[in-house]
Amino acid sequence: MTDAAHRTPVTLVAGLDRTISARIAYTLLRAGTTVVSHDLRDVASGRVTRVEHRMSLDGVDTLTVDDVELEHGCVSCTLRLDLLPMLRTLHRDPDVRHIVVLLDPMVEPEQLSVEIGSTIVEAPDVAPAPTSEDVEVHATLCAVDARTWLADATGDITLAEAGVIEEGTPELEDERTLSQIAVAQVRFADAIVIDGADGVESAYDLARLHAVLLRLAPAAGMRTLNSQQTLTREIVEGSISSMTPGTPRGRPTQPFDPLLVGAPDLDEDCGVQLVSFEADRPFHPERLHDSLDVLLEGVVTARGRMWFASDPDDVMWLESAGGGLSILHVGNWLACIDDHSNVDPEHRALASLRWDPEHGDRHTSLTVLCHRADPDDVRRALTAALVTADEFARGQDYITSLPSPFGHAHRDPCDDMESPADRAESSAAFRADSSPEGEQL
């Protein structure tokens, strides 16, 4: 990979509100900067509006608006066929020192970072290579509307129902929920700008929103504005400069990363509390399935690794946002891998911290961000879903014979469940995927 000093820095700007995100992005426009955006509202029809606003090193403004025609109308096609080649081309422009990518509300910034790092891209007069050879995501900014974000992040409506994409377009088949996007955007943020603080009903509601955001993205820099304050470059850059170690900085999450990175506060604040649940016994699959509602009511998000009694070799990953939840197979426990030479260092390090002579590194580790749910109810429900000590004592043959409703992929509500996709077999399936072809988190 090209040395970071020779790659062009990229700032991603995400958020559900197009106007607030655009205001943030354009505060960063200065000499040597290009702001790029793709409006994906008509992506299902194969048409995307691309805007490139650049300021040359000598301060000349240029605005270019193009309609991009895509053979297959989807989010991934837009990223792979237009945005990524464009980033590689801009890197080679001597007038471009910084690129700001203003993301459409339906795009999850982590997925774009995955594409930048892994997708082989061809561009005119450029050898095929990942875009990360030429650019580096050095910060992700997230715009949050104080008046609506918490309701959006805890609901269960789809993007189409929310009006983010056009409803009734079967070509797109994007069933992600608004809550999934809202949570994913904040979780991957290095800095958060909260707008409309004086539009919430009470100071308590604003404090409650802050309590959620501080636990969802504890290391992110944060600035809060009311309607009387002007959003300036200094405010945006101040939010970036105030981030602390532990923010993603463009690095996609891996299955064996620490779940409490950034040292979030585990104490209750305004009814908001982050629950850390650990267990060295496996889940009874049917009892867990029956208890999943505890993670869908009064919970902003839950995520983590799980050990199922019926599948002792498989690492299962749970992720929820608002009223939707999914479970995917993301790898194998170190205890059942013969050759450790190709195992990620994070996986080996985690295994060494909690190795059991009999069960190796098998365990369950979940975090649950409650905003209305009783944390004790969550703990009790999850504990009750574990295999009991008596069941465990009956031996491996018994617990592995327990029936499981999950398979290698599962989503709640169950009646919307699709057949598992092949990509659930790899760790790539763990990452949030904007592509409508894949299983969605």
Short mmCIF file of C-alpha atoms in Angstrom, two decimals:
data_model
loop_
_atom_site.label_atom_id
_atom_site.label_comp_id
_atom_site.label_asym_id
_atom_site.label_seq_id
_atom_site.Cartn_x
_atom_site.Cartn_y
_atom_site.Cartn_z
CA MET A 1 0.00 0.00 0.00
CA THR A 2 1.15 3.54 -0.73
CA ASP A 3 2.62 5.41 2.23
CA ALA A 4 -0.04 7.50 4.00
CA ALA A 5 1.96 10.68 3.42
CA HIS A 6 1.47 10.24 -0.32
CA ARG A 7 -2.24 9.49 -0.19
CA THR A 8 -4.88 12.18 -0.48
CA PRO A 9 -6.85 12.66 2.76
CA VAL A 10 -10.60 12.05 2.50
CA THR A 11 -13.25 13.31 4.90
CA LEU A 12 -16.59 11.50 4.85
CA VAL A 13 -19.72 13.43 5.85
CA ALA A 14 -22.77 11.32 6.71
CA GLY A 15 -26.20 11.93 8.19
CA LEU A 16 -29.90 11.38 7.69
CA ASP A 17 -30.61 15.06 7.03
CA ARG A 18 -29.30 16.12 3.61
CA THR A 19 -29.32 19.82 4.44
CA ILE A 20 -27.34 19.59 7.68
CA SER A 21 -24.81 17.21 6.11
CA ALA A 22 -24.32 19.54 3.15
CA ARG A 23 -23.78 22.53 5.42
CA ILE A 24 -21.09 20.61 7.30
CA ALA A 25 -19.36 19.44 4.11
CA TYR A 26 -19.22 22.89 2.56
CA THR A 27 -17.64 24.49 5.62
CA LEU A 28 -14.58 22.42 4.64
CA LEU A 29 -14.38 23.79 1.09
CA ARG A 30 -11.19 25.80 0.71
CA ALA A 31 -8.32 26.14 -1.76
CA GLY A 32 -7.18 22.68 -2.85
CA THR A 33 -10.39 20.96 -1.70
CA THR A 34 -12.99 19.12 -3.77
CA VAL A 35 -16.45 18.26 -2.41
CA VAL A 36 -18.08 15.28 -4.15
CA SER A 37 -21.64 14.05 -3.69
CA HIS A 38 -24.03 11.58 -5.31
CA ASP A 39 -27.78 12.02 -4.98
CA LEU A 40 -29.15 8.47 -4.88
CA ARG A 41 -32.87 9.18 -4.72
CA ASP A 42 -33.32 7.91 -8.29
CA VAL A 43 -30.69 5.15 -8.11
CA ALA A 44 -33.27 2.39 -8.68
CA SER A 45 -33.89 3.75 -12.17
CA GLY A 46 -30.16 3.63 -12.91
CA ARG A 47 -29.72 7.41 -12.74
CA VAL A 48 -27.58 9.23 -10.17
CA THR A 49 -26.85 12.95 -9.94
CA ARG A 50 -23.19 13.64 -9.23
CA VAL A 51 -22.00 17.03 -8.00
CA GLU A 52 -18.33 18.02 -7.94
CA HIS A 53 -17.53 21.35 -6.32
CA ARG A 54 -13.86 22.21 -6.30
CA MET A 55 -11.76 25.16 -5.31
CA SER A 56 -8.40 25.31 -7.04
CA LEU A 57 -5.19 26.19 -5.24
CA ASP A 58 -5.51 29.74 -6.51
CA GLY A 59 -9.06 30.02 -5.13
CA VAL A 60 -11.15 29.54 -8.31
CA ASP A 61 -14.53 27.87 -7.71
CA THR A 62 -15.82 25.28 -10.19
CA LEU A 63 -19.17 23.48 -9.92
CA THR A 64 -19.95 20.48 -12.14
CA VAL A 65 -23.28 18.64 -12.11
CA ASP A 66 -23.66 15.40 -14.11
CA ASP A 67 -26.29 12.71 -14.49
CA VAL A 68 -24.54 9.36 -14.22
CA GLU A 69 -26.21 6.40 -15.94
CA LEU A 70 -25.64 3.01 -14.29
CA GLU A 71 -26.32 -0.36 -15.87
CA HIS A 72 -27.47 -1.73 -12.51
CA GLY A 73 -29.10 0.79 -10.22
CA CYS A 74 -27.90 0.17 -6.67
CA VAL A 75 -25.80 1.81 -4.00
CA SER A 76 -22.83 -0.51 -4.45
CA CYS A 77 -22.80 0.10 -8.21
CA THR A 78 -22.61 3.84 -7.60
CA LEU A 79 -19.68 3.43 -5.23
CA ARG A 80 -17.76 0.94 -7.33
CA LEU A 81 -18.41 2.28 -10.82
CA ASP A 82 -18.34 6.02 -10.24
CA LEU A 83 -17.21 7.28 -6.82
CA LEU A 84 -14.19 5.02 -6.31
CA PRO A 85 -12.70 5.63 -9.80
CA MET A 86 -13.33 9.33 -9.26
CA LEU A 87 -11.36 9.30 -5.99
CA ARG A 88 -8.41 7.64 -7.74
CA THR A 89 -8.53 10.24 -10.52
CA LEU A 90 -8.78 13.18 -8.11
CA HIS A 91 -5.74 11.88 -6.23
CA ARG A 92 -3.71 12.39 -9.40
CA ASP A 93 -4.91 15.97 -9.88
CA PRO A 94 -2.17 18.34 -8.63
CA ASP A 95 -4.85 20.90 -7.75
CA VAL A 96 -6.53 18.54 -5.24
CA ARG A 97 -5.06 18.31 -1.73
CA HIS A 98 -8.19 17.21 0.18
CA ILE A 99 -11.41 15.41 -0.83
CA VAL A 100 -14.70 15.74 1.05
CA VAL A 101 -17.27 13.05 0.21
CA LEU A 102 -20.79 14.15 1.08
CA LEU A 103 -22.71 10.89 1.45
CA ASP A 104 -26.33 10.38 0.49
CA PRO A 105 -28.45 9.62 3.59
CA MET A 106 -28.85 5.96 2.57
CA VAL A 107 -25.08 5.31 2.57
CA GLU A 108 -23.36 3.83 5.60
CA PRO A 109 -19.83 5.29 5.86
CA GLU A 110 -18.32 2.06 7.15
CA GLN A 111 -19.39 0.24 3.99
CA LEU A 112 -17.73 2.91 1.85
CA SER A 113 -14.54 2.46 3.88
CA VAL A 114 -14.74 -1.30 3.22
CA GLU A 115 -15.06 -0.60 -0.51
CA ILE A 116 -12.14 1.86 -0.45
CA GLY A 117 -9.91 -0.71 1.21
CA SER A 118 -10.88 -3.87 -0.64
CA THR A 119 -12.50 -3.27 -4.03
CA ILE A 120 -10.16 -3.41 -7.02
CA VAL A 121 -10.89 -0.29 -9.05
CA GLU A 122 -10.01 0.64 -12.60
CA ALA A 123 -9.81 4.26 -13.68
CA PRO A 124 -8.57 5.92 -16.90
CA ASP A 125 -4.78 5.57 -17.23
CA VAL A 126 -4.58 3.99 -13.75
CA ALA A 127 -3.50 0.41 -12.96
CA PRO A 128 -6.20 -1.69 -11.21
CA ALA A 129 -5.83 -1.47 -7.43
CA PRO A 130 -7.86 -0.70 -4.30
CA THR A 131 -8.72 2.97 -3.89
CA SER A 132 -6.79 2.91 -0.59
CA GLU A 133 -3.60 2.94 -2.68
CA ASP A 134 -4.40 6.57 -3.47
CA VAL A 135 -6.61 7.98 -0.70
CA GLU A 136 -6.99 7.63 3.06
CA VAL A 137 -10.12 8.23 5.13
CA HIS A 138 -8.78 10.43 7.91
CA ALA A 139 -12.12 11.46 9.45
CA THR A 140 -15.83 10.69 9.30
CA LEU A 141 -18.25 13.43 10.33
CA CYS A 142 -21.85 12.71 11.22
CA ALA A 143 -24.70 15.21 11.19
CA VAL A 144 -27.39 14.67 13.83
CA ASP A 145 -30.71 16.51 13.93
CA ALA A 146 -31.48 16.83 17.65
CA ARG A 147 -35.20 17.05 16.96
CA THR A 148 -35.57 13.73 15.15
CA TRP A 149 -32.50 11.52 15.48
CA LEU A 150 -33.42 9.48 18.57
CA ALA A 151 -36.89 8.67 17.21
CA ASP A 152 -35.33 7.68 13.89
CA ALA A 153 -32.71 5.52 15.59
CA THR A 154 -35.23 3.60 17.70
CA GLY A 155 -38.02 2.98 15.18
CA ASP A 156 -38.63 0.19 12.71
CA ILE A 157 -39.65 1.92 9.48
CA THR A 158 -37.79 1.13 6.27
CA LEU A 159 -35.91 3.64 4.14
CA ALA A 160 -38.78 3.60 1.66
CA GLU A 161 -41.36 4.26 4.38
CA ALA A 162 -39.20 7.13 5.64
CA GLY A 163 -38.98 8.64 2.15
CA VAL A 164 -35.20 8.24 1.89
CA ILE A 165 -35.72 6.10 -1.22
CA GLU A 166 -38.72 5.95 -3.52
CA GLU A 167 -41.26 3.42 -2.32
CA GLY A 168 -42.37 0.72 -4.72
CA THR A 169 -39.13 0.36 -6.70
CA PRO A 170 -38.49 -3.42 -6.82
CA GLU A 171 -35.20 -2.91 -8.66
CA LEU A 172 -33.61 -1.60 -5.49
CA GLU A 173 -35.01 -4.10 -2.95
CA ASP A 174 -33.40 -2.21 -0.08
CA GLU A 175 -35.14 -3.34 3.11
CA ARG A 176 -32.84 -1.60 5.55
CA THR A 177 -34.48 0.42 8.28
CA LEU A 178 -33.91 4.07 9.08
CA SER A 179 -32.71 3.06 12.54
CA GLN A 180 -30.01 0.84 11.03
CA ILE A 181 -28.63 3.75 9.01
CA ALA A 182 -28.89 6.24 11.88
CA VAL A 183 -27.01 3.96 14.29
CA ALA A 184 -24.40 2.92 11.72
CA GLN A 185 -23.61 6.52 10.78
CA VAL A 186 -23.06 7.63 14.37
CA ARG A 187 -21.17 4.51 15.41
CA PHE A 188 -18.59 5.03 12.65
CA ALA A 189 -18.21 8.75 13.32
CA ASP A 190 -14.98 10.38 14.46
CA ALA A 191 -16.86 13.62 15.06
CA ILE A 192 -20.54 14.49 15.49
CA VAL A 193 -22.25 17.83 14.88
CA ILE A 194 -25.66 18.10 16.55
CA ASP A 195 -27.97 20.69 15.02
CA GLY A 196 -31.32 22.07 16.20
CA ALA A 197 -30.66 21.69 19.92
CA ASP A 198 -33.27 24.33 20.79
CA GLY A 199 -35.89 22.43 18.78
CA VAL A 200 -36.23 19.55 21.24
CA GLU A 201 -39.07 19.61 23.73
CA SER A 202 -36.98 19.97 26.89
CA ALA A 203 -33.46 20.19 28.27
CA TYR A 204 -33.98 16.66 29.61
CA ASP A 205 -34.65 15.34 26.09
CA LEU A 206 -31.46 16.99 24.84
CA ALA A 207 -29.48 15.53 27.76
CA ARG A 208 -30.97 12.13 26.94
CA LEU A 209 -29.88 12.42 23.31
CA HIS A 210 -26.36 13.32 24.43
CA ALA A 211 -26.33 10.32 26.79
CA VAL A 212 -27.15 7.99 23.88
CA LEU A 213 -24.59 9.51 21.51
CA LEU A 214 -21.84 9.50 24.14
CA ARG A 215 -22.34 5.76 24.64
CA LEU A 216 -22.72 4.95 20.96
CA ALA A 217 -19.62 6.89 19.87
CA PRO A 218 -17.76 7.63 23.13
CA ALA A 219 -14.47 8.72 21.55
CA ALA A 220 -15.98 11.01 18.91
CA GLY A 221 -15.56 14.75 19.06
CA MET A 222 -18.89 16.50 19.48
CA ARG A 223 -20.38 19.96 18.99
CA THR A 224 -23.99 20.99 19.71
CA LEU A 225 -25.63 23.96 17.98
CA ASN A 226 -28.94 25.76 18.34
CA SER A 227 -30.78 27.76 15.67
CA GLN A 228 -29.06 30.99 16.69
CA GLN A 229 -25.57 29.63 16.06
CA THR A 230 -23.86 29.62 12.69
CA LEU A 231 -22.18 26.43 11.56
CA THR A 232 -18.61 27.43 10.73
CA ARG A 233 -15.43 25.74 9.63
CA GLU A 234 -13.97 26.37 13.08
CA ILE A 235 -16.82 24.49 14.73
CA VAL A 236 -16.53 21.53 12.36
CA GLU A 237 -12.75 21.37 12.60
CA GLY A 238 -13.02 21.74 16.36
CA SER A 239 -15.24 18.67 16.52
CA ILE A 240 -12.63 16.72 14.56
CA SER A 241 -9.73 17.91 16.67
CA SER A 242 -11.52 16.99 19.91
CA MET A 243 -11.91 13.29 19.07
CA THR A 244 -9.98 10.94 21.34
CA PRO A 245 -8.20 7.61 20.72
CA GLY A 246 -10.67 4.88 19.87
CA THR A 247 -12.54 6.42 16.95
CA PRO A 248 -12.63 4.37 13.72
CA ARG A 249 -10.55 6.79 11.58
CA GLY A 250 -11.83 4.91 8.54
CA ARG A 251 -11.04 1.42 9.84
CA PRO A 252 -13.97 -1.01 9.44
CA THR A 253 -14.97 -2.97 12.51
CA GLN A 254 -13.72 -6.54 12.88
CA PRO A 255 -15.58 -9.33 14.72
CA PHE A 256 -13.00 -9.65 17.51
CA ASP A 257 -12.49 -5.95 18.18
CA PRO A 258 -13.20 -4.78 21.75
CA LEU A 259 -16.87 -3.93 22.19
CA LEU A 260 -16.23 -1.11 24.67
CA VAL A 261 -13.63 0.75 22.64
CA GLY A 262 -13.43 4.42 23.61
CA ALA A 263 -14.26 3.61 27.26
CA PRO A 264 -18.00 4.45 27.22
CA ASP A 265 -19.69 5.32 30.51
CA LEU A 266 -21.54 2.30 31.92
CA ASP A 267 -23.47 4.33 34.49
CA GLU A 268 -27.09 5.38 33.96
CA ASP A 269 -27.83 8.90 32.72
CA CYS A 270 -31.32 10.22 31.92
CA GLY A 271 -32.60 6.65 31.80
CA VAL A 272 -29.91 5.68 29.29
CA GLN A 273 -27.54 2.88 30.19
CA LEU A 274 -25.05 0.70 28.33
CA VAL A 275 -25.27 -2.92 29.48
CA SER A 276 -22.23 -5.18 29.11
CA PHE A 277 -23.21 -8.85 29.16
CA GLU A 278 -20.55 -11.60 29.37
CA ALA A 279 -21.05 -15.36 29.64
CA ASP A 280 -18.81 -18.43 29.52
CA ARG A 281 -21.75 -20.76 28.90
CA PRO A 282 -23.40 -21.04 25.48
CA PHE A 283 -26.88 -19.86 24.59
CA HIS A 284 -29.69 -22.38 24.32
CA PRO A 285 -30.77 -21.47 20.76
CA GLU A 286 -34.52 -21.83 21.24
CA ARG A 287 -34.57 -19.95 24.54
CA LEU A 288 -32.47 -17.18 23.01
CA HIS A 289 -34.82 -16.95 20.05
CA ASP A 290 -37.79 -16.62 22.38
CA SER A 291 -36.07 -13.84 24.35
CA LEU A 292 -34.93 -11.64 21.46
CA ASP A 293 -37.79 -9.17 21.97
CA VAL A 294 -35.92 -7.87 25.02
CA LEU A 295 -33.37 -6.41 22.56
CA LEU A 296 -36.00 -4.79 20.34
CA GLU A 297 -38.10 -2.84 22.83
CA GLY A 298 -36.63 0.23 24.52
CA VAL A 299 -33.16 -0.52 23.12
CA VAL A 300 -31.23 1.73 20.74
CA THR A 301 -28.78 -0.94 19.63
CA ALA A 302 -27.18 -4.21 20.67
CA ARG A 303 -24.16 -5.96 19.20
CA GLY A 304 -21.57 -8.58 19.95
CA ARG A 305 -20.28 -12.14 19.69
CA MET A 306 -22.29 -15.18 20.72
CA TRP A 307 -21.63 -18.85 21.43
CA PHE A 308 -24.49 -21.17 20.50
CA ALA A 309 -24.73 -24.60 22.11
CA SER A 310 -25.84 -26.15 18.83
CA ASP A 311 -22.92 -24.71 16.83
CA PRO A 312 -19.84 -24.85 19.07
CA ASP A 313 -17.38 -24.01 16.29
CA ASP A 314 -19.20 -20.93 14.99
CA VAL A 315 -18.79 -17.33 16.09
CA MET A 316 -22.20 -15.71 15.68
CA TRP A 317 -22.53 -11.94 15.51
CA LEU A 318 -25.66 -10.15 16.71
CA GLU A 319 -26.48 -6.61 15.71
CA SER A 320 -29.68 -4.65 16.29
CA ALA A 321 -30.89 -1.14 15.68
CA GLY A 322 -34.31 0.03 16.82
CA GLY A 323 -36.89 -2.60 15.99
CA GLY A 324 -34.71 -4.75 13.71
CA LEU A 325 -32.10 -7.38 14.51
CA SER A 326 -29.89 -9.82 12.63
CA ILE A 327 -27.53 -12.64 13.52
CA LEU A 328 -24.74 -13.80 11.19
CA HIS A 329 -21.97 -16.36 11.22
CA VAL A 330 -18.67 -14.42 11.08
CA GLY A 331 -15.98 -17.02 11.66
CA ASN A 332 -14.79 -19.77 13.97
CA TRP A 333 -13.51 -19.84 17.52
CA LEU A 334 -9.76 -20.18 17.83
CA ALA A 335 -10.29 -23.37 19.84
CA CYS A 336 -11.43 -25.22 16.72
CA ILE A 337 -8.81 -23.84 14.31
CA ASP A 338 -5.73 -26.02 13.85
CA ASP A 339 -3.51 -23.46 12.12
CA HIS A 340 -3.40 -20.09 13.92
CA SER A 341 -0.86 -18.51 11.57
CA ASN A 342 -3.55 -16.76 9.50
CA VAL A 343 -5.69 -15.69 12.44
CA ASP A 344 -6.08 -11.94 12.99
CA PRO A 345 -3.94 -10.57 15.86
CA GLU A 346 -7.08 -9.15 17.49
CA HIS A 347 -8.61 -12.62 17.57
CA ARG A 348 -5.48 -14.19 19.10
CA ALA A 349 -5.20 -11.42 21.69
CA LEU A 350 -8.84 -11.74 22.74
CA ALA A 351 -8.53 -15.53 22.98
CA SER A 352 -5.45 -15.32 25.18
CA LEU A 353 -7.28 -13.11 27.67
CA ARG A 354 -10.09 -15.55 28.33
CA TRP A 355 -8.82 -19.03 27.39
CA ASP A 356 -10.57 -21.91 29.16
CA PRO A 357 -8.80 -25.30 29.35
CA GLU A 358 -11.92 -27.11 28.15
CA HIS A 359 -13.80 -24.63 25.95
CA GLY A 360 -10.97 -22.45 24.67
CA ASP A 361 -12.02 -18.95 23.66
CA ARG A 362 -15.73 -19.70 23.27
CA HIS A 363 -17.81 -17.07 25.03
CA THR A 364 -20.62 -14.56 24.65
CA SER A 365 -19.94 -10.85 24.83
CA LEU A 366 -22.72 -8.35 24.10
CA THR A 367 -23.34 -4.66 24.65
CA VAL A 368 -26.91 -3.36 24.83
CA LEU A 369 -27.68 0.36 24.77
CA CYS A 370 -30.95 0.83 26.65
CA HIS A 371 -32.93 4.07 26.53
CA ARG A 372 -36.31 2.83 27.84
CA ALA A 373 -35.71 -0.83 28.65
CA ASP A 374 -34.80 -1.86 32.20
CA PRO A 375 -31.14 -3.01 32.12
CA ASP A 376 -31.86 -5.61 34.80
CA ASP A 377 -34.63 -7.10 32.65
CA VAL A 378 -32.17 -7.35 29.75
CA ARG A 379 -29.57 -9.10 31.91
CA ARG A 380 -32.15 -11.51 33.37
CA ALA A 381 -33.55 -12.42 29.95
CA LEU A 382 -30.12 -13.06 28.45
CA THR A 383 -29.00 -15.07 31.48
CA ALA A 384 -32.16 -17.18 31.34
CA ALA A 385 -31.43 -17.93 27.67
CA LEU A 386 -28.09 -19.57 28.49
CA VAL A 387 -27.65 -23.31 28.80
CA THR A 388 -28.06 -24.12 32.49
CA ALA A 389 -25.33 -25.67 34.60
CA ASP A 390 -27.32 -28.93 34.69
CA GLU A 391 -27.70 -28.95 30.91
CA PHE A 392 -24.03 -28.17 30.47
CA ALA A 393 -23.12 -31.07 32.75
CA ARG A 394 -24.92 -33.48 30.43
CA GLY A 395 -22.02 -33.16 28.03
CA GLN A 396 -21.11 -31.96 24.57
CA ASP A 397 -23.24 -34.49 22.68
CA TYR A 398 -26.35 -33.27 24.45
CA ILE A 399 -25.86 -29.52 24.05
CA THR A 400 -24.80 -29.78 20.39
CA SER A 401 -27.99 -31.73 19.68
CA LEU A 402 -30.20 -28.84 20.82
CA PRO A 403 -32.38 -27.61 17.92
CA SER A 404 -31.61 -24.16 16.56
CA PRO A 405 -33.93 -21.78 14.65
CA PHE A 406 -31.02 -19.61 13.53
CA GLY A 407 -28.93 -21.42 10.93
CA HIS A 408 -26.05 -19.28 9.65
CA ALA A 409 -28.13 -16.12 9.31
CA HIS A 410 -31.24 -14.83 11.03
CA ARG A 411 -33.23 -11.64 11.11
CA ASP A 412 -36.06 -10.45 13.31
CA PRO A 413 -38.95 -9.97 12.66
CA CYS A 414 -38.79 -13.64 11.57
CA ASP A 415 -41.56 -13.50 8.98
CA ASP A 416 -39.33 -11.32 6.78
CA MET A 417 -36.44 -13.78 6.93
CA GLU A 418 -34.60 -14.43 3.67
CA SER A 419 -32.47 -17.49 2.91
CA PRO A 420 -28.88 -17.10 4.09
CA ALA A 421 -26.52 -15.52 1.59
CA ASP A 422 -23.20 -17.09 0.80
CA ARG A 423 -21.39 -14.06 2.08
CA ALA A 424 -22.55 -14.80 5.61
CA GLU A 425 -19.76 -17.40 5.62
CA SER A 426 -17.01 -14.80 5.65
CA SER A 427 -16.02 -11.99 7.96
CA ALA A 428 -16.94 -9.56 5.20
CA ALA A 429 -20.57 -10.39 5.93
CA PHE A 430 -20.07 -8.94 9.39
CA ARG A 431 -19.66 -5.43 8.07
CA ALA A 432 -22.71 -3.26 7.39
CA ASP A 433 -23.56 -3.69 3.72
CA SER A 434 -25.28 -1.03 1.63
CA SER A 435 -25.71 -3.42 -1.26
CA PRO A 436 -29.27 -4.66 -1.75
CA GLU A 437 -27.96 -8.03 -2.91
CA GLY A 438 -26.63 -9.04 0.51
CA GLU A 439 -28.03 -9.86 3.91
CA GLN A 440 -28.57 -6.61 5.76
CA LEU A 441 -27.60 -5.83 9.31
#
